[in-house]
């Protein structure tokens, strides 16, 4: 009789990461199917340690995964800390190293150096190539939420710093309550924002549209684009003429013509056409050569949710007439219209419990095949891809 397959859920180390690749409900199901589930204690995970213990999992020390037997499967969500330690285990996670992202070679080399294997969660697919589980819908939903919060913050606090640090919400209704309150206050300053979503037919785009409609944005103010509308190739003037642009396009390996550029926005500003003040790049891969939102070059975070885009270069200063205390008129520079980008690479952490539950429901059928991973198609495909990526490393 063979020993049971052991799944070791590690504690996440990324700041503000409260999601979990495994829920207590999924852990219970795995245990009922003969798996052993070890769960690292975690002060940040949205599910309490006691919830996993009640489901039958064994609690172990936080950060203990490097010392467990090599046969244990290490399950996590986000990437491991940037270290040089060879990896000897089989890891199941989002590694962000298959699309030549910044530092991808260093990340990927750790696995063959230690004899380990990577099953990248982003590339677990069914026979048709569709991902078996994704955070797309919740990413779009949370991205649209932060876009609206950024927009209303700009209107209500024109002379203040950018959107302050954000914390996670217990439930979606709690998040919607905050957004609706901010929108109600901002409507005294400006009408409902015009919103443009590219990638509207995918899971991510559908999530963004759901949030906008739930928040009360009229359908007439939501422009939904997908492949048909972008087939002509960008840049697209319609982006500059919207108040909020949300990019929900999944980035593959093929280059995409830019959707928007700084020079395009400068030109729109000179012509008085630029309304755009908020961009949420849900796809969020600023270092990828295929990134179609080429107006920023760094990620943001929940502690600093936005980055400002400088459009001042080669523009003509706008002036307004100002009268001083002596009744004399003079020309002064008008304050430029702000443009903020939200580029957080783990947006669903804004709603960690609901996002984790939705994701794990879809992932669980594949997890239940881990004891047969060398013959189950979903894992065989993932291991084959890992081998191909390792083989592509420069010698």
CSV table of C-alpha atoms in Angstrom, one decimal:
chain,number,residue,atom,x,y,z
A,1,UNK,CA,0.0,0.0,0.0
A,2,UNK,CA,1.5,3.3,-1.1
A,3,UNK,CA,1.8,6.3,1.2
A,4,UNK,CA,-0.8,9.1,0.8
A,5,UNK,CA,0.1,12.1,-1.3
A,6,UNK,CA,1.1,15.0,1.0
A,7,UNK,CA,0.0,18.6,0.0
A,8,UNK,CA,1.8,21.3,2.0
A,9,UNK,CA,0.0,24.7,1.9
A,10,UNK,CA,2.7,27.3,2.5
A,11,UNK,CA,2.1,30.7,4.0
A,12,UNK,CA,2.2,33.6,1.5
A,13,UNK,CA,5.0,36.0,1.9
A,14,UNK,CA,3.8,38.8,-0.5
A,15,UNK,CA,2.7,42.0,1.3
A,16,UNK,CA,-1.1,42.3,1.4
A,17,UNK,CA,-1.6,38.8,0.1
A,18,UNK,CA,-4.5,37.4,2.1
A,19,UNK,CA,-5.8,34.9,-0.4
A,20,UNK,CA,-5.2,31.2,-0.2
A,21,UNK,CA,-4.7,28.5,-2.9
A,22,UNK,CA,-6.6,26.1,-0.7
A,23,UNK,CA,-9.7,26.7,1.4
A,24,UNK,CA,-10.8,24.7,4.4
A,25,UNK,CA,-13.6,23.2,2.4
A,26,UNK,CA,-11.2,22.1,-0.3
A,27,UNK,CA,-8.8,20.7,2.3
A,28,UNK,CA,-11.5,18.7,3.8
A,29,UNK,CA,-12.4,17.2,0.4
A,30,UNK,CA,-8.8,16.3,-0.3
A,31,UNK,CA,-8.5,14.6,3.1
A,32,UNK,CA,-11.7,12.6,2.4
A,33,UNK,CA,-10.1,11.4,-0.8
A,34,UNK,CA,-7.0,10.1,1.0
A,35,UNK,CA,-4.6,13.0,0.8
A,36,UNK,CA,-2.6,14.3,3.7
A,37,UNK,CA,-2.9,18.1,4.0
A,38,UNK,CA,-0.4,20.1,6.0
A,39,UNK,CA,-1.1,23.8,6.4
A,40,UNK,CA,1.5,26.4,7.5
A,41,UNK,CA,0.2,28.7,10.2
A,42,UNK,CA,-0.3,32.2,8.7
A,43,UNK,CA,-1.1,35.5,10.4
A,44,UNK,CA,-2.2,37.0,7.0
A,45,UNK,CA,-4.3,34.3,5.4
A,46,UNK,CA,-8.0,35.2,5.2
A,47,UNK,CA,-8.9,31.8,6.6
A,48,UNK,CA,-8.0,31.2,10.2
A,49,UNK,CA,-5.7,28.4,11.1
A,50,UNK,CA,-8.4,26.9,13.2
A,51,UNK,CA,-10.7,26.6,10.1
A,52,UNK,CA,-8.2,24.3,8.5
A,53,UNK,CA,-7.6,22.3,11.7
A,54,UNK,CA,-11.4,21.8,12.0
A,55,UNK,CA,-11.4,20.5,8.4
A,56,UNK,CA,-8.8,17.8,9.4
A,57,UNK,CA,-5.6,19.4,8.2
A,58,UNK,CA,-2.4,19.3,10.3
A,59,UNK,CA,-1.1,22.8,11.2
A,60,UNK,CA,2.7,23.2,10.8
A,61,UNK,CA,5.1,26.1,11.4
A,62,UNK,CA,5.0,29.1,9.1
A,63,UNK,CA,7.8,29.0,6.5
A,64,UNK,CA,8.6,25.3,7.2
A,65,UNK,CA,8.2,24.1,3.6
A,66,UNK,CA,12.0,24.1,2.7
A,67,UNK,CA,12.7,21.4,5.3
A,68,UNK,CA,9.9,19.0,4.5
A,69,UNK,CA,10.5,15.7,2.6
A,70,UNK,CA,11.0,16.2,-1.2
A,71,UNK,CA,8.0,14.1,-1.9
A,72,UNK,CA,5.7,16.7,-0.4
A,73,UNK,CA,3.9,19.0,-2.9
A,74,UNK,CA,4.3,22.7,-2.0
A,75,UNK,CA,1.1,24.6,-2.8
A,76,UNK,CA,1.0,28.4,-2.8
A,77,UNK,CA,-0.4,31.3,-4.8
A,78,UNK,CA,2.2,34.1,-5.4
A,79,UNK,CA,5.8,33.8,-6.2
A,80,UNK,CA,8.5,32.9,-3.7
A,81,UNK,CA,10.9,35.4,-2.2
A,82,UNK,CA,13.7,36.5,-4.5
A,83,UNK,CA,16.4,34.2,-3.4
A,84,UNK,CA,19.0,32.0,-5.0
A,85,UNK,CA,18.3,28.8,-3.1
A,86,UNK,CA,17.8,25.8,-5.4
A,87,UNK,CA,14.3,24.3,-5.2
A,88,UNK,CA,14.1,20.6,-4.7
A,89,UNK,CA,10.3,20.2,-4.3
A,90,UNK,CA,7.4,20.2,-6.7
A,91,UNK,CA,5.8,23.6,-6.4
A,92,UNK,CA,2.3,24.6,-7.5
A,93,UNK,CA,2.0,28.4,-7.7
A,94,UNK,CA,1.9,31.4,-10.0
A,95,UNK,CA,5.6,31.9,-10.7
A,96,UNK,CA,5.4,34.7,-13.3
A,97,UNK,CA,8.4,33.4,-15.3
A,98,UNK,CA,7.0,31.8,-18.4
A,99,UNK,CA,6.4,35.0,-20.5
A,100,UNK,CA,9.9,36.4,-20.1
A,101,UNK,CA,9.0,38.8,-17.3
A,102,UNK,CA,11.7,40.7,-15.6
A,103,UNK,CA,14.0,38.3,-13.8
A,104,UNK,CA,12.3,35.2,-15.3
A,105,UNK,CA,15.6,33.3,-15.9
A,106,UNK,CA,16.7,33.6,-12.3
A,107,UNK,CA,13.3,32.4,-11.1
A,108,UNK,CA,13.1,29.4,-13.5
A,109,UNK,CA,16.7,28.3,-13.0
A,110,UNK,CA,16.1,27.6,-9.3
A,111,UNK,CA,14.0,24.5,-10.2
A,112,UNK,CA,16.5,22.5,-12.4
A,113,UNK,CA,19.3,23.5,-10.1
A,114,UNK,CA,17.6,21.8,-7.1
A,115,UNK,CA,15.9,19.0,-9.1
A,116,UNK,CA,12.4,20.5,-8.5
A,117,UNK,CA,9.4,20.9,-10.7
A,118,UNK,CA,7.1,23.8,-11.3
A,119,UNK,CA,3.4,23.4,-12.0
A,120,UNK,CA,2.5,27.0,-12.9
A,121,UNK,CA,-1.2,27.7,-11.9
A,122,UNK,CA,-1.5,30.2,-14.7
A,123,UNK,CA,-0.9,27.4,-17.2
A,124,UNK,CA,-3.1,24.6,-15.9
A,125,UNK,CA,-5.4,24.0,-18.9
A,126,UNK,CA,-8.1,21.7,-20.2
A,127,UNK,CA,-7.7,19.9,-23.6
A,128,UNK,CA,-8.9,23.1,-25.4
A,129,UNK,CA,-6.3,25.2,-23.8
A,130,UNK,CA,-8.6,27.0,-21.5
A,131,UNK,CA,-7.4,27.6,-17.9
A,132,UNK,CA,-9.0,25.3,-15.4
A,133,UNK,CA,-9.1,27.9,-12.7
A,134,UNK,CA,-8.4,31.7,-12.8
A,135,UNK,CA,-8.9,34.8,-10.7
A,136,UNK,CA,-10.0,36.7,-13.8
A,137,UNK,CA,-13.5,37.6,-12.7
A,138,UNK,CA,-12.5,38.8,-9.3
A,139,UNK,CA,-9.4,40.6,-10.7
A,140,UNK,CA,-11.6,42.6,-13.0
A,141,UNK,CA,-14.2,43.2,-10.3
A,142,UNK,CA,-11.6,44.5,-7.9
A,143,UNK,CA,-9.7,46.4,-10.5
A,144,UNK,CA,-12.8,48.3,-11.6
A,145,UNK,CA,-13.5,49.0,-7.9
A,146,UNK,CA,-10.1,50.6,-7.4
A,147,UNK,CA,-10.5,52.5,-10.7
A,148,UNK,CA,-13.7,54.1,-9.4
A,149,UNK,CA,-12.2,54.8,-6.0
A,150,UNK,CA,-9.2,56.5,-7.7
A,151,UNK,CA,-11.6,58.6,-9.9
A,152,UNK,CA,-13.7,59.8,-7.1
A,153,UNK,CA,-10.7,60.5,-5.0
A,154,UNK,CA,-9.3,62.8,-7.7
A,155,UNK,CA,-12.6,64.7,-7.9
A,156,UNK,CA,-13.2,65.0,-4.1
A,157,UNK,CA,-9.5,65.8,-3.2
A,158,UNK,CA,-8.1,67.7,-6.2
A,159,UNK,CA,-5.2,69.2,-4.1
A,160,UNK,CA,-4.4,66.1,-2.0
A,161,UNK,CA,-1.9,63.3,-2.6
A,162,UNK,CA,-3.0,60.2,-4.7
A,163,UNK,CA,-5.3,57.5,-3.5
A,164,UNK,CA,-4.1,56.4,-0.1
A,165,UNK,CA,-3.4,52.8,1.0
A,166,UNK,CA,-6.2,50.4,0.7
A,167,UNK,CA,-7.2,47.5,2.9
A,168,UNK,CA,-9.1,44.3,2.1
A,169,UNK,CA,-12.9,44.2,2.5
A,170,UNK,CA,-14.7,41.3,4.3
A,171,UNK,CA,-17.3,41.0,1.5
A,172,UNK,CA,-18.3,42.4,-1.8
A,173,UNK,CA,-21.3,44.3,-0.4
A,174,UNK,CA,-18.9,46.1,2.0
A,175,UNK,CA,-16.8,47.2,-1.0
A,176,UNK,CA,-19.8,48.3,-3.0
A,177,UNK,CA,-21.1,50.4,0.0
A,178,UNK,CA,-17.8,52.3,0.0
A,179,UNK,CA,-17.8,52.9,-3.8
A,180,UNK,CA,-21.4,54.0,-3.9
A,181,UNK,CA,-20.8,56.5,-1.1
A,182,UNK,CA,-17.8,58.0,-3.0
A,183,UNK,CA,-19.7,58.1,-6.3
A,184,UNK,CA,-22.7,59.9,-4.6
A,185,UNK,CA,-20.4,62.5,-3.2
A,186,UNK,CA,-18.5,63.0,-6.5
A,187,UNK,CA,-21.6,63.5,-8.6
A,188,UNK,CA,-21.8,67.0,-7.1
A,189,UNK,CA,-18.5,67.7,-9.0
A,190,UNK,CA,-18.9,65.8,-12.2
A,191,UNK,CA,-21.3,63.5,-14.1
A,192,UNK,CA,-21.0,59.7,-14.1
A,193,UNK,CA,-17.6,58.7,-15.5
A,194,UNK,CA,-17.3,57.3,-19.0
A,195,UNK,CA,-15.7,53.9,-18.8
A,196,UNK,CA,-14.0,51.9,-21.5
A,197,UNK,CA,-13.2,48.2,-21.0
A,198,UNK,CA,-11.0,46.3,-23.4
A,199,UNK,CA,-11.3,42.5,-23.1
A,200,UNK,CA,-15.0,42.8,-22.1
A,201,UNK,CA,-16.0,39.2,-23.2
A,202,UNK,CA,-13.5,37.4,-21.0
A,203,UNK,CA,-13.8,36.5,-17.3
A,204,UNK,CA,-11.8,39.6,-16.3
A,205,UNK,CA,-13.8,42.0,-18.4
A,206,UNK,CA,-17.1,40.5,-17.2
A,207,UNK,CA,-16.0,41.0,-13.6
A,208,UNK,CA,-15.2,44.7,-14.3
A,209,UNK,CA,-18.5,45.3,-16.0
A,210,UNK,CA,-20.3,43.6,-13.2
A,211,UNK,CA,-18.7,45.9,-10.6
A,212,UNK,CA,-19.4,49.1,-12.7
A,213,UNK,CA,-23.1,48.2,-13.1
A,214,UNK,CA,-23.5,47.1,-9.5
A,215,UNK,CA,-22.0,50.5,-8.4
A,216,UNK,CA,-24.7,52.3,-10.4
A,217,UNK,CA,-22.7,53.4,-13.5
A,218,UNK,CA,-25.3,53.7,-16.3
A,219,UNK,CA,-25.0,51.2,-19.2
A,220,UNK,CA,-24.7,54.2,-21.6
A,221,UNK,CA,-21.5,55.2,-19.8
A,222,UNK,CA,-19.9,51.7,-20.1
A,223,UNK,CA,-18.2,51.0,-23.5
A,224,UNK,CA,-17.4,47.3,-23.9
A,225,UNK,CA,-14.7,46.3,-26.4
A,226,UNK,CA,-13.2,43.0,-27.4
A,227,UNK,CA,-11.3,41.6,-30.3
A,228,UNK,CA,-13.7,42.9,-33.0
A,229,UNK,CA,-13.4,46.5,-31.8
A,230,UNK,CA,-9.6,46.4,-31.5
A,231,UNK,CA,-8.9,44.5,-34.7
A,232,UNK,CA,-7.9,47.7,-36.5
A,233,UNK,CA,-5.0,48.1,-34.2
A,234,UNK,CA,-4.2,50.9,-31.7
A,235,UNK,CA,-3.5,53.4,-30.4
A,236,UNK,CA,-7.2,54.2,-29.9
A,237,UNK,CA,-8.4,57.8,-29.5
A,238,UNK,CA,-11.4,56.5,-27.7
A,239,UNK,CA,-9.3,55.7,-24.6
A,240,UNK,CA,-8.1,59.3,-24.3
A,241,UNK,CA,-11.8,60.4,-24.5
A,242,UNK,CA,-13.0,58.2,-21.7
A,243,UNK,CA,-12.6,59.1,-18.0
A,244,UNK,CA,-11.6,55.5,-17.0
A,245,UNK,CA,-9.9,52.9,-19.1
A,246,UNK,CA,-9.7,49.3,-17.8
A,247,UNK,CA,-7.5,46.8,-19.6
A,248,UNK,CA,-8.6,43.2,-19.2
A,249,UNK,CA,-6.8,41.6,-22.1
A,250,UNK,CA,-4.8,38.5,-21.2
A,251,UNK,CA,-1.2,38.8,-22.3
A,252,UNK,CA,0.1,35.9,-24.3
A,253,UNK,CA,3.4,35.5,-26.1
A,254,UNK,CA,2.3,37.4,-29.3
A,255,UNK,CA,3.0,41.2,-29.5
A,256,UNK,CA,0.0,43.5,-29.3
A,257,UNK,CA,0.0,46.9,-30.9
A,258,UNK,CA,-0.2,49.6,-28.2
A,259,UNK,CA,-3.7,50.5,-27.0
A,260,UNK,CA,-2.5,53.8,-25.7
A,261,UNK,CA,0.7,55.8,-25.6
A,262,UNK,CA,2.0,58.9,-23.9
A,263,UNK,CA,2.4,60.9,-27.1
A,264,UNK,CA,-1.2,60.0,-28.1
A,265,UNK,CA,-2.4,61.4,-24.8
A,266,UNK,CA,-0.3,64.5,-25.1
A,267,UNK,CA,-1.8,65.2,-28.5
A,268,UNK,CA,-5.3,64.6,-27.2
A,269,UNK,CA,-4.5,67.1,-24.4
A,270,UNK,CA,-3.2,69.7,-26.8
A,271,UNK,CA,-6.5,69.3,-28.8
A,272,UNK,CA,-8.7,69.5,-25.7
A,273,UNK,CA,-9.9,65.9,-26.1
A,274,UNK,CA,-8.3,64.1,-23.2
A,275,UNK,CA,-10.8,63.2,-20.5
A,276,UNK,CA,-8.8,60.2,-19.3
A,277,UNK,CA,-7.7,60.4,-15.7
A,278,UNK,CA,-7.6,56.8,-14.5
A,279,UNK,CA,-6.2,53.6,-16.0
A,280,UNK,CA,-6.5,50.3,-14.4
A,281,UNK,CA,-4.3,47.7,-16.1
A,282,UNK,CA,-5.7,44.5,-14.7
A,283,UNK,CA,-3.4,42.5,-17.0
A,284,UNK,CA,-0.6,44.3,-15.2
A,285,UNK,CA,2.7,43.2,-16.9
A,286,UNK,CA,4.6,46.4,-17.3
A,287,UNK,CA,8.0,44.8,-18.0
A,288,UNK,CA,6.6,42.5,-20.7
A,289,UNK,CA,7.6,43.4,-24.3
A,290,UNK,CA,4.0,42.7,-25.2
A,291,UNK,CA,2.4,45.1,-22.8
A,292,UNK,CA,-0.1,47.2,-24.8
A,293,UNK,CA,-0.5,49.9,-22.1
A,294,UNK,CA,2.8,51.7,-22.7
A,295,UNK,CA,2.4,54.7,-20.4
A,296,UNK,CA,3.9,53.3,-17.2
A,297,UNK,CA,6.8,50.9,-16.3
A,298,UNK,CA,6.3,49.8,-12.7
A,299,UNK,CA,3.8,47.9,-10.5
A,300,UNK,CA,1.8,49.5,-7.8
A,301,UNK,CA,0.6,48.0,-4.5
A,302,UNK,CA,-2.2,48.2,-2.0
A,303,UNK,CA,0.0,50.5,0.1
A,304,UNK,CA,0.6,52.8,-2.9
A,305,UNK,CA,-2.3,51.9,-5.3
A,306,UNK,CA,-1.5,54.3,-8.1
A,307,UNK,CA,1.4,55.7,-10.1
A,308,UNK,CA,1.2,59.1,-11.8
A,309,UNK,CA,1.8,59.4,-15.5
A,310,UNK,CA,3.8,62.4,-16.5
A,311,UNK,CA,2.5,63.9,-19.7
A,312,UNK,CA,4.2,67.3,-19.4
A,313,UNK,CA,7.0,66.6,-21.9
A,314,UNK,CA,6.6,68.4,-25.2
A,315,UNK,CA,3.2,69.9,-24.2
A,316,UNK,CA,2.1,73.4,-24.3
A,317,UNK,CA,1.3,74.8,-20.8
A,318,UNK,CA,-2.3,75.6,-20.3
A,319,UNK,CA,-2.9,79.1,-18.8
A,320,UNK,CA,-5.8,80.8,-17.1
A,321,UNK,CA,-6.5,84.4,-16.3
A,322,UNK,CA,-6.2,85.2,-12.6
A,323,UNK,CA,-7.0,88.5,-10.9
A,324,UNK,CA,-4.9,89.5,-7.9
A,325,UNK,CA,-5.9,91.5,-4.8
A,326,UNK,CA,-5.2,94.8,-6.7
A,327,UNK,CA,-7.5,94.0,-9.5
A,328,UNK,CA,-4.6,93.2,-11.9
A,329,UNK,CA,-5.0,90.4,-14.3
A,330,UNK,CA,-2.2,88.0,-15.2
A,331,UNK,CA,-1.6,84.6,-16.8
A,332,UNK,CA,-1.0,81.6,-14.5
A,333,UNK,CA,-0.4,77.9,-15.4
A,334,UNK,CA,-3.5,75.8,-15.0
A,335,UNK,CA,-3.1,72.6,-12.9
A,336,UNK,CA,-2.7,69.7,-15.4
A,337,UNK,CA,-5.4,67.1,-15.4
A,338,UNK,CA,-4.0,64.1,-13.4
A,339,UNK,CA,-3.6,60.6,-14.9
A,340,UNK,CA,-3.2,57.8,-12.5
A,341,UNK,CA,-2.5,54.1,-13.2
A,342,UNK,CA,-3.6,51.2,-11.0
A,343,UNK,CA,-1.2,48.3,-11.7
A,344,UNK,CA,-1.5,45.8,-8.8
A,345,UNK,CA,-0.7,42.3,-9.7
A,346,UNK,CA,-2.9,40.6,-7.0
A,347,UNK,CA,-6.1,42.7,-7.2
A,348,UNK,CA,-8.4,39.9,-5.9
A,349,UNK,CA,-6.8,40.3,-2.5
A,350,UNK,CA,-9.2,43.3,-2.1
A,351,UNK,CA,-11.8,40.6,-1.6
A,352,UNK,CA,-9.7,37.7,-0.4
A,353,UNK,CA,-12.3,35.3,1.0
A,354,UNK,CA,-14.7,35.4,-1.9
A,355,UNK,CA,-11.9,35.3,-4.5
A,356,UNK,CA,-10.2,32.3,-2.8
A,357,UNK,CA,-13.5,30.4,-2.6
A,358,UNK,CA,-14.4,31.0,-6.2
A,359,UNK,CA,-10.9,30.1,-7.4
A,360,UNK,CA,-10.5,26.9,-5.3
A,361,UNK,CA,-13.9,25.6,-6.4
A,362,UNK,CA,-12.6,25.5,-9.9
A,363,UNK,CA,-9.1,24.2,-9.0
A,364,UNK,CA,-10.2,21.4,-6.7
A,365,UNK,CA,-11.0,18.8,-9.5
A,366,UNK,CA,-7.4,19.2,-10.7
A,367,UNK,CA,-6.0,19.0,-7.2
A,368,UNK,CA,-7.8,15.7,-6.6
A,369,UNK,CA,-5.8,14.3,-9.5
A,370,UNK,CA,-2.4,15.1,-8.0
A,371,UNK,CA,-1.9,11.5,-6.8
A,372,UNK,CA,-2.0,10.6,-10.5
A,373,UNK,CA,-0.2,13.6,-11.8
A,374,UNK,CA,2.1,11.7,-14.0
A,375,UNK,CA,-0.9,10.4,-16.0
A,376,UNK,CA,-3.6,13.0,-15.5
A,377,UNK,CA,-3.7,15.2,-18.6
A,378,UNK,CA,-3.9,18.5,-16.8
A,379,UNK,CA,-0.7,17.9,-14.8
A,380,UNK,CA,1.1,16.1,-17.7
A,381,UNK,CA,0.6,19.2,-19.9
A,382,UNK,CA,1.8,21.5,-17.1
A,383,UNK,CA,5.0,19.4,-16.6
A,384,UNK,CA,5.7,19.2,-20.3
A,385,UNK,CA,5.4,23.0,-20.5
A,386,UNK,CA,7.8,23.3,-17.6
A,387,UNK,CA,10.3,21.2,-19.4
A,388,UNK,CA,10.0,23.3,-22.5
A,389,UNK,CA,10.5,26.5,-20.6
A,390,UNK,CA,13.6,25.1,-18.8
A,391,UNK,CA,15.0,24.0,-22.2
A,392,UNK,CA,14.6,27.6,-23.5
A,393,UNK,CA,16.9,29.0,-20.8
A,394,UNK,CA,20.0,30.5,-22.4
A,395,UNK,CA,23.0,28.2,-21.8
